[in-house]
Amino acid sequence: MDATTKKALSRVNPRLLQSEAIQRCSLADCKGACCVFGVWVDLREVDDIMRNAAIILPHMPPDCRVPGEWFAAVEDRDKRSPSSRVIHTAVENRAEHYQGTACVFCLADGKCALQVAALANNLHPWRFKPFYCVLHPLDLDEEGRITLDAAEDMVNEQGSCLRRAPKPIPLLDTFEPELKYLLGEQTFSCLKQFTSRNTEDEPE
């Protein structure tokens, strides 16, 4: 195995090289249920969002247009975060949303105001999106590799971002947009080539 492939494989848990009978949710159905409790945001990301508040503000929910109220004041430690320091997005009461609450950036249709603002300004849709939002429903294992929790638990959760699929689908395909964004095109391509070779080598 060459060094490039070894490096690529070190970025993901072996679980992501498998296929499972799961697929993505539909925003039209879930209305952003995963935004129910908000998200932890690295202080660098908070600073970036606040510096761009002027272009984000017009796309915020009407009752959430005070930038100083977008984040909670309590800071926590997170060794996986670039600055090792995170704070939480504010969580608003939203009777119409899943479980009655939603992240301050969650719009009535389930879309994210940060993503809507980025698209409106011809930027990558995840330009302002916090790392943990892009990552979800993926996670990080103890070694910091990208992984996925037990699918059976996730598909049985009412507000899950995953649904059952009629047949197994490679997880690399299911989460292609996120993995390309987080790992880079080259690393993702390397992982795809590795799994393709291994599949071809498997006995009939």
Tab-separated table of C-alpha atoms in Angstrom:
chain	number	residue	atom	x	y	z
A	1	MET	CA	0.000	0.000	0.000
A	2	ASP	CA	1.399	3.396	-0.985
A	3	ALA	CA	1.846	6.289	1.444
A	4	THR	CA	-1.003	8.312	-0.073
A	5	THR	CA	-3.493	5.498	0.460
A	6	LYS	CA	-2.268	4.912	4.017
A	7	LYS	CA	-2.726	8.591	4.808
A	8	ALA	CA	-6.230	8.605	3.314
A	9	LEU	CA	-7.229	5.520	5.306
A	10	SER	CA	-5.958	7.136	8.508
A	11	ARG	CA	-8.586	9.870	8.147
A	12	VAL	CA	-11.642	7.616	8.336
A	13	ASN	CA	-12.820	4.768	10.513
A	14	PRO	CA	-12.881	1.461	8.541
A	15	ARG	CA	-16.655	1.449	9.033
A	16	LEU	CA	-17.003	4.146	6.363
A	17	LEU	CA	-15.534	1.776	3.782
A	18	GLN	CA	-18.546	-0.519	4.159
A	19	SER	CA	-21.982	-0.539	2.537
A	20	GLU	CA	-25.200	-0.334	4.546
A	21	ALA	CA	-28.909	-0.223	3.754
A	22	ILE	CA	-29.326	3.396	4.811
A	23	GLN	CA	-29.934	6.624	2.921
A	24	ARG	CA	-30.193	10.328	3.609
A	25	CYS	CA	-33.320	11.989	4.959
A	26	SER	CA	-35.331	14.492	2.944
A	27	LEU	CA	-35.391	18.065	4.245
A	28	ALA	CA	-38.978	18.337	3.041
A	29	ASP	CA	-39.874	15.542	5.471
A	30	CYS	CA	-37.647	16.195	8.480
A	31	LYS	CA	-37.645	20.045	8.389
A	32	GLY	CA	-34.185	20.149	9.934
A	33	ALA	CA	-34.988	17.959	12.941
A	34	CYS	CA	-31.245	17.594	13.612
A	35	CYS	CA	-31.133	21.316	14.491
A	36	VAL	CA	-33.336	20.772	17.549
A	37	PHE	CA	-30.582	21.374	20.130
A	38	GLY	CA	-28.239	23.689	18.210
A	39	VAL	CA	-24.528	22.911	17.878
A	40	TRP	CA	-21.114	23.495	19.403
A	41	VAL	CA	-19.085	25.996	17.378
A	42	ASP	CA	-15.337	26.632	17.501
A	43	LEU	CA	-14.416	30.171	18.567
A	44	ARG	CA	-12.717	30.729	15.202
A	45	GLU	CA	-15.958	29.848	13.456
A	46	VAL	CA	-17.878	32.162	15.781
A	47	ASP	CA	-15.495	35.000	14.926
A	48	ASP	CA	-15.935	34.324	11.205
A	49	ILE	CA	-19.722	34.304	11.487
A	50	MET	CA	-19.745	37.538	13.477
A	51	ARG	CA	-17.412	39.264	11.011
A	52	ASN	CA	-19.868	38.344	8.260
A	53	ALA	CA	-23.002	39.118	10.264
A	54	ALA	CA	-24.012	41.882	7.852
A	55	ILE	CA	-24.600	39.426	5.001
A	56	ILE	CA	-26.062	36.726	7.250
A	57	LEU	CA	-28.494	38.994	9.098
A	58	PRO	CA	-31.038	39.465	6.250
A	59	HIS	CA	-31.531	35.698	6.066
A	60	MET	CA	-32.073	35.099	9.792
A	61	PRO	CA	-35.481	34.349	11.321
A	62	PRO	CA	-37.228	37.705	11.954
A	63	ASP	CA	-36.986	37.347	15.733
A	64	CYS	CA	-33.279	36.401	15.702
A	65	ARG	CA	-31.609	39.390	14.110
A	66	VAL	CA	-29.421	40.527	16.991
A	67	PRO	CA	-25.954	39.011	16.329
A	68	GLY	CA	-24.964	39.355	19.966
A	69	GLU	CA	-27.669	36.842	20.850
A	70	TRP	CA	-26.681	34.145	18.362
A	71	PHE	CA	-24.361	32.294	20.738
A	72	ALA	CA	-24.477	31.260	24.389
A	73	ALA	CA	-21.954	32.890	26.702
A	74	VAL	CA	-20.630	29.657	28.234
A	75	GLU	CA	-17.358	28.372	26.782
A	76	ASP	CA	-16.268	24.720	26.828
A	77	ARG	CA	-13.169	22.732	25.861
A	78	ASP	CA	-13.030	20.454	22.816
A	79	LYS	CA	-9.756	18.768	21.848
A	80	ARG	CA	-11.082	18.039	18.338
A	81	SER	CA	-11.792	21.703	17.676
A	82	PRO	CA	-9.092	23.879	15.980
A	83	SER	CA	-8.870	26.332	18.872
A	84	SER	CA	-9.835	23.700	21.481
A	85	ARG	CA	-12.541	26.118	22.632
A	86	VAL	CA	-16.209	26.036	21.657
A	87	ILE	CA	-19.442	27.779	22.523
A	88	HIS	CA	-22.989	26.740	21.712
A	89	THR	CA	-25.429	28.333	19.322
A	90	ALA	CA	-28.491	29.817	20.975
A	91	VAL	CA	-31.562	27.575	20.991
A	92	GLU	CA	-34.981	29.137	20.431
A	93	ASN	CA	-38.455	27.921	21.335
A	94	ARG	CA	-40.119	26.883	18.071
A	95	ALA	CA	-43.495	25.221	18.600
A	96	GLU	CA	-43.641	24.122	14.960
A	97	HIS	CA	-40.200	22.482	15.018
A	98	TYR	CA	-39.332	18.929	16.038
A	99	GLN	CA	-39.520	18.678	19.863
A	100	GLY	CA	-40.395	22.378	20.110
A	101	THR	CA	-36.927	23.950	19.922
A	102	ALA	CA	-34.436	24.822	17.180
A	103	CYS	CA	-31.016	26.336	16.609
A	104	VAL	CA	-31.108	30.119	16.240
A	105	PHE	CA	-29.980	29.706	12.615
A	106	CYS	CA	-32.747	27.235	11.701
A	107	LEU	CA	-35.429	28.683	9.420
A	108	ALA	CA	-39.097	27.689	9.350
A	109	ASP	CA	-38.563	25.399	6.343
A	110	GLY	CA	-35.673	23.610	8.062
A	111	LYS	CA	-32.952	25.298	6.036
A	112	CYS	CA	-29.947	26.908	7.727
A	113	ALA	CA	-29.703	30.701	7.568
A	114	LEU	CA	-25.908	30.406	7.359
A	115	GLN	CA	-26.185	28.213	4.284
A	116	VAL	CA	-28.878	30.377	2.689
A	117	ALA	CA	-26.716	33.477	3.251
A	118	ALA	CA	-23.686	31.819	1.670
A	119	LEU	CA	-25.625	30.796	-1.437
A	120	ALA	CA	-27.176	34.262	-1.737
A	121	ASN	CA	-23.663	35.704	-1.830
A	122	ASN	CA	-22.313	33.224	-4.384
A	123	LEU	CA	-20.207	31.377	-1.817
A	124	HIS	CA	-19.883	27.672	-1.116
A	125	PRO	CA	-23.083	26.646	0.708
A	126	TRP	CA	-21.047	25.542	3.731
A	127	ARG	CA	-18.845	28.648	3.855
A	128	PHE	CA	-20.253	29.700	7.257
A	129	LYS	CA	-21.527	26.298	8.357
A	130	PRO	CA	-19.942	25.081	11.629
A	131	PHE	CA	-17.750	21.991	11.312
A	132	TYR	CA	-20.009	19.824	13.462
A	133	CYS	CA	-23.034	20.767	11.342
A	134	VAL	CA	-21.277	19.719	8.147
A	135	LEU	CA	-20.088	16.523	9.835
A	136	HIS	CA	-23.521	15.420	11.118
A	137	PRO	CA	-24.747	12.663	11.148
A	138	LEU	CA	-21.153	11.495	10.863
A	139	ASP	CA	-19.008	11.702	13.980
A	140	LEU	CA	-15.388	11.462	15.142
A	141	ASP	CA	-14.034	8.358	16.852
A	142	GLU	CA	-11.504	8.320	19.697
A	143	GLU	CA	-8.658	8.655	17.194
A	144	GLY	CA	-10.241	11.661	15.530
A	145	ARG	CA	-11.223	9.705	12.419
A	146	ILE	CA	-14.533	10.325	10.699
A	147	THR	CA	-17.017	7.567	11.506
A	148	LEU	CA	-20.724	6.789	11.823
A	149	ASP	CA	-22.598	5.585	14.887
A	150	ALA	CA	-24.628	2.379	14.795
A	151	ALA	CA	-27.060	2.742	11.896
A	152	GLU	CA	-29.766	0.670	13.580
A	153	ASP	CA	-30.015	3.194	16.402
A	154	MET	CA	-30.079	6.135	14.015
A	155	VAL	CA	-32.749	4.910	11.605
A	156	ASN	CA	-35.055	4.114	14.526
A	157	GLU	CA	-34.820	7.665	15.858
A	158	GLN	CA	-37.777	9.790	14.767
A	159	GLY	CA	-35.697	12.884	14.018
A	160	SER	CA	-32.758	11.050	12.485
A	161	CYS	CA	-30.903	12.261	9.397
A	162	LEU	CA	-30.908	8.683	8.091
A	163	ARG	CA	-33.605	6.428	6.681
A	164	ARG	CA	-33.652	2.772	5.696
A	165	ALA	CA	-32.726	2.002	2.093
A	166	PRO	CA	-33.994	-0.976	0.053
A	167	LYS	CA	-30.443	-2.249	-0.520
A	168	PRO	CA	-26.903	-1.602	0.790
A	169	ILE	CA	-25.236	1.580	-0.455
A	170	PRO	CA	-21.518	2.379	0.005
A	171	LEU	CA	-21.231	4.835	2.896
A	172	LEU	CA	-18.663	6.760	0.857
A	173	ASP	CA	-21.427	7.408	-1.681
A	174	THR	CA	-24.057	8.258	0.917
A	175	PHE	CA	-21.828	10.881	2.511
A	176	GLU	CA	-19.883	11.933	-0.581
A	177	PRO	CA	-20.575	15.705	-0.315
A	178	GLU	CA	-19.474	15.884	3.331
A	179	LEU	CA	-16.430	13.663	2.877
A	180	LYS	CA	-15.224	15.545	-0.185
A	181	TYR	CA	-15.588	18.817	1.704
A	182	LEU	CA	-13.913	17.623	4.914
A	183	LEU	CA	-11.196	15.409	3.438
A	184	GLY	CA	-10.595	17.057	0.087
A	185	GLU	CA	-11.202	15.702	-3.402
A	186	GLN	CA	-7.867	13.871	-3.600
A	187	THR	CA	-8.254	11.977	-0.330
A	188	PHE	CA	-11.859	11.081	-1.126
A	189	SER	CA	-10.860	9.824	-4.579
A	190	CYS	CA	-8.124	7.718	-3.006
A	191	LEU	CA	-10.639	6.099	-0.641
A	192	LYS	CA	-13.019	5.363	-3.515
A	193	GLN	CA	-10.232	3.733	-5.513
A	194	PHE	CA	-9.192	1.652	-2.508
A	195	THR	CA	-12.718	0.339	-1.881
A	196	SER	CA	-13.212	-0.300	-5.592
A	197	ARG	CA	-10.046	-2.418	-5.773
A	198	ASN	CA	-11.003	-4.354	-2.650
A	199	THR	CA	-14.496	-5.039	-4.000
A	200	GLU	CA	-13.051	-6.351	-7.248
A	201	ASP	CA	-10.703	-8.645	-5.304
A	202	GLU	CA	-13.509	-10.171	-3.233
A	203	PRO	CA	-14.486	-13.748	-4.252
A	204	GLU	CA	-17.812	-14.237	-6.004
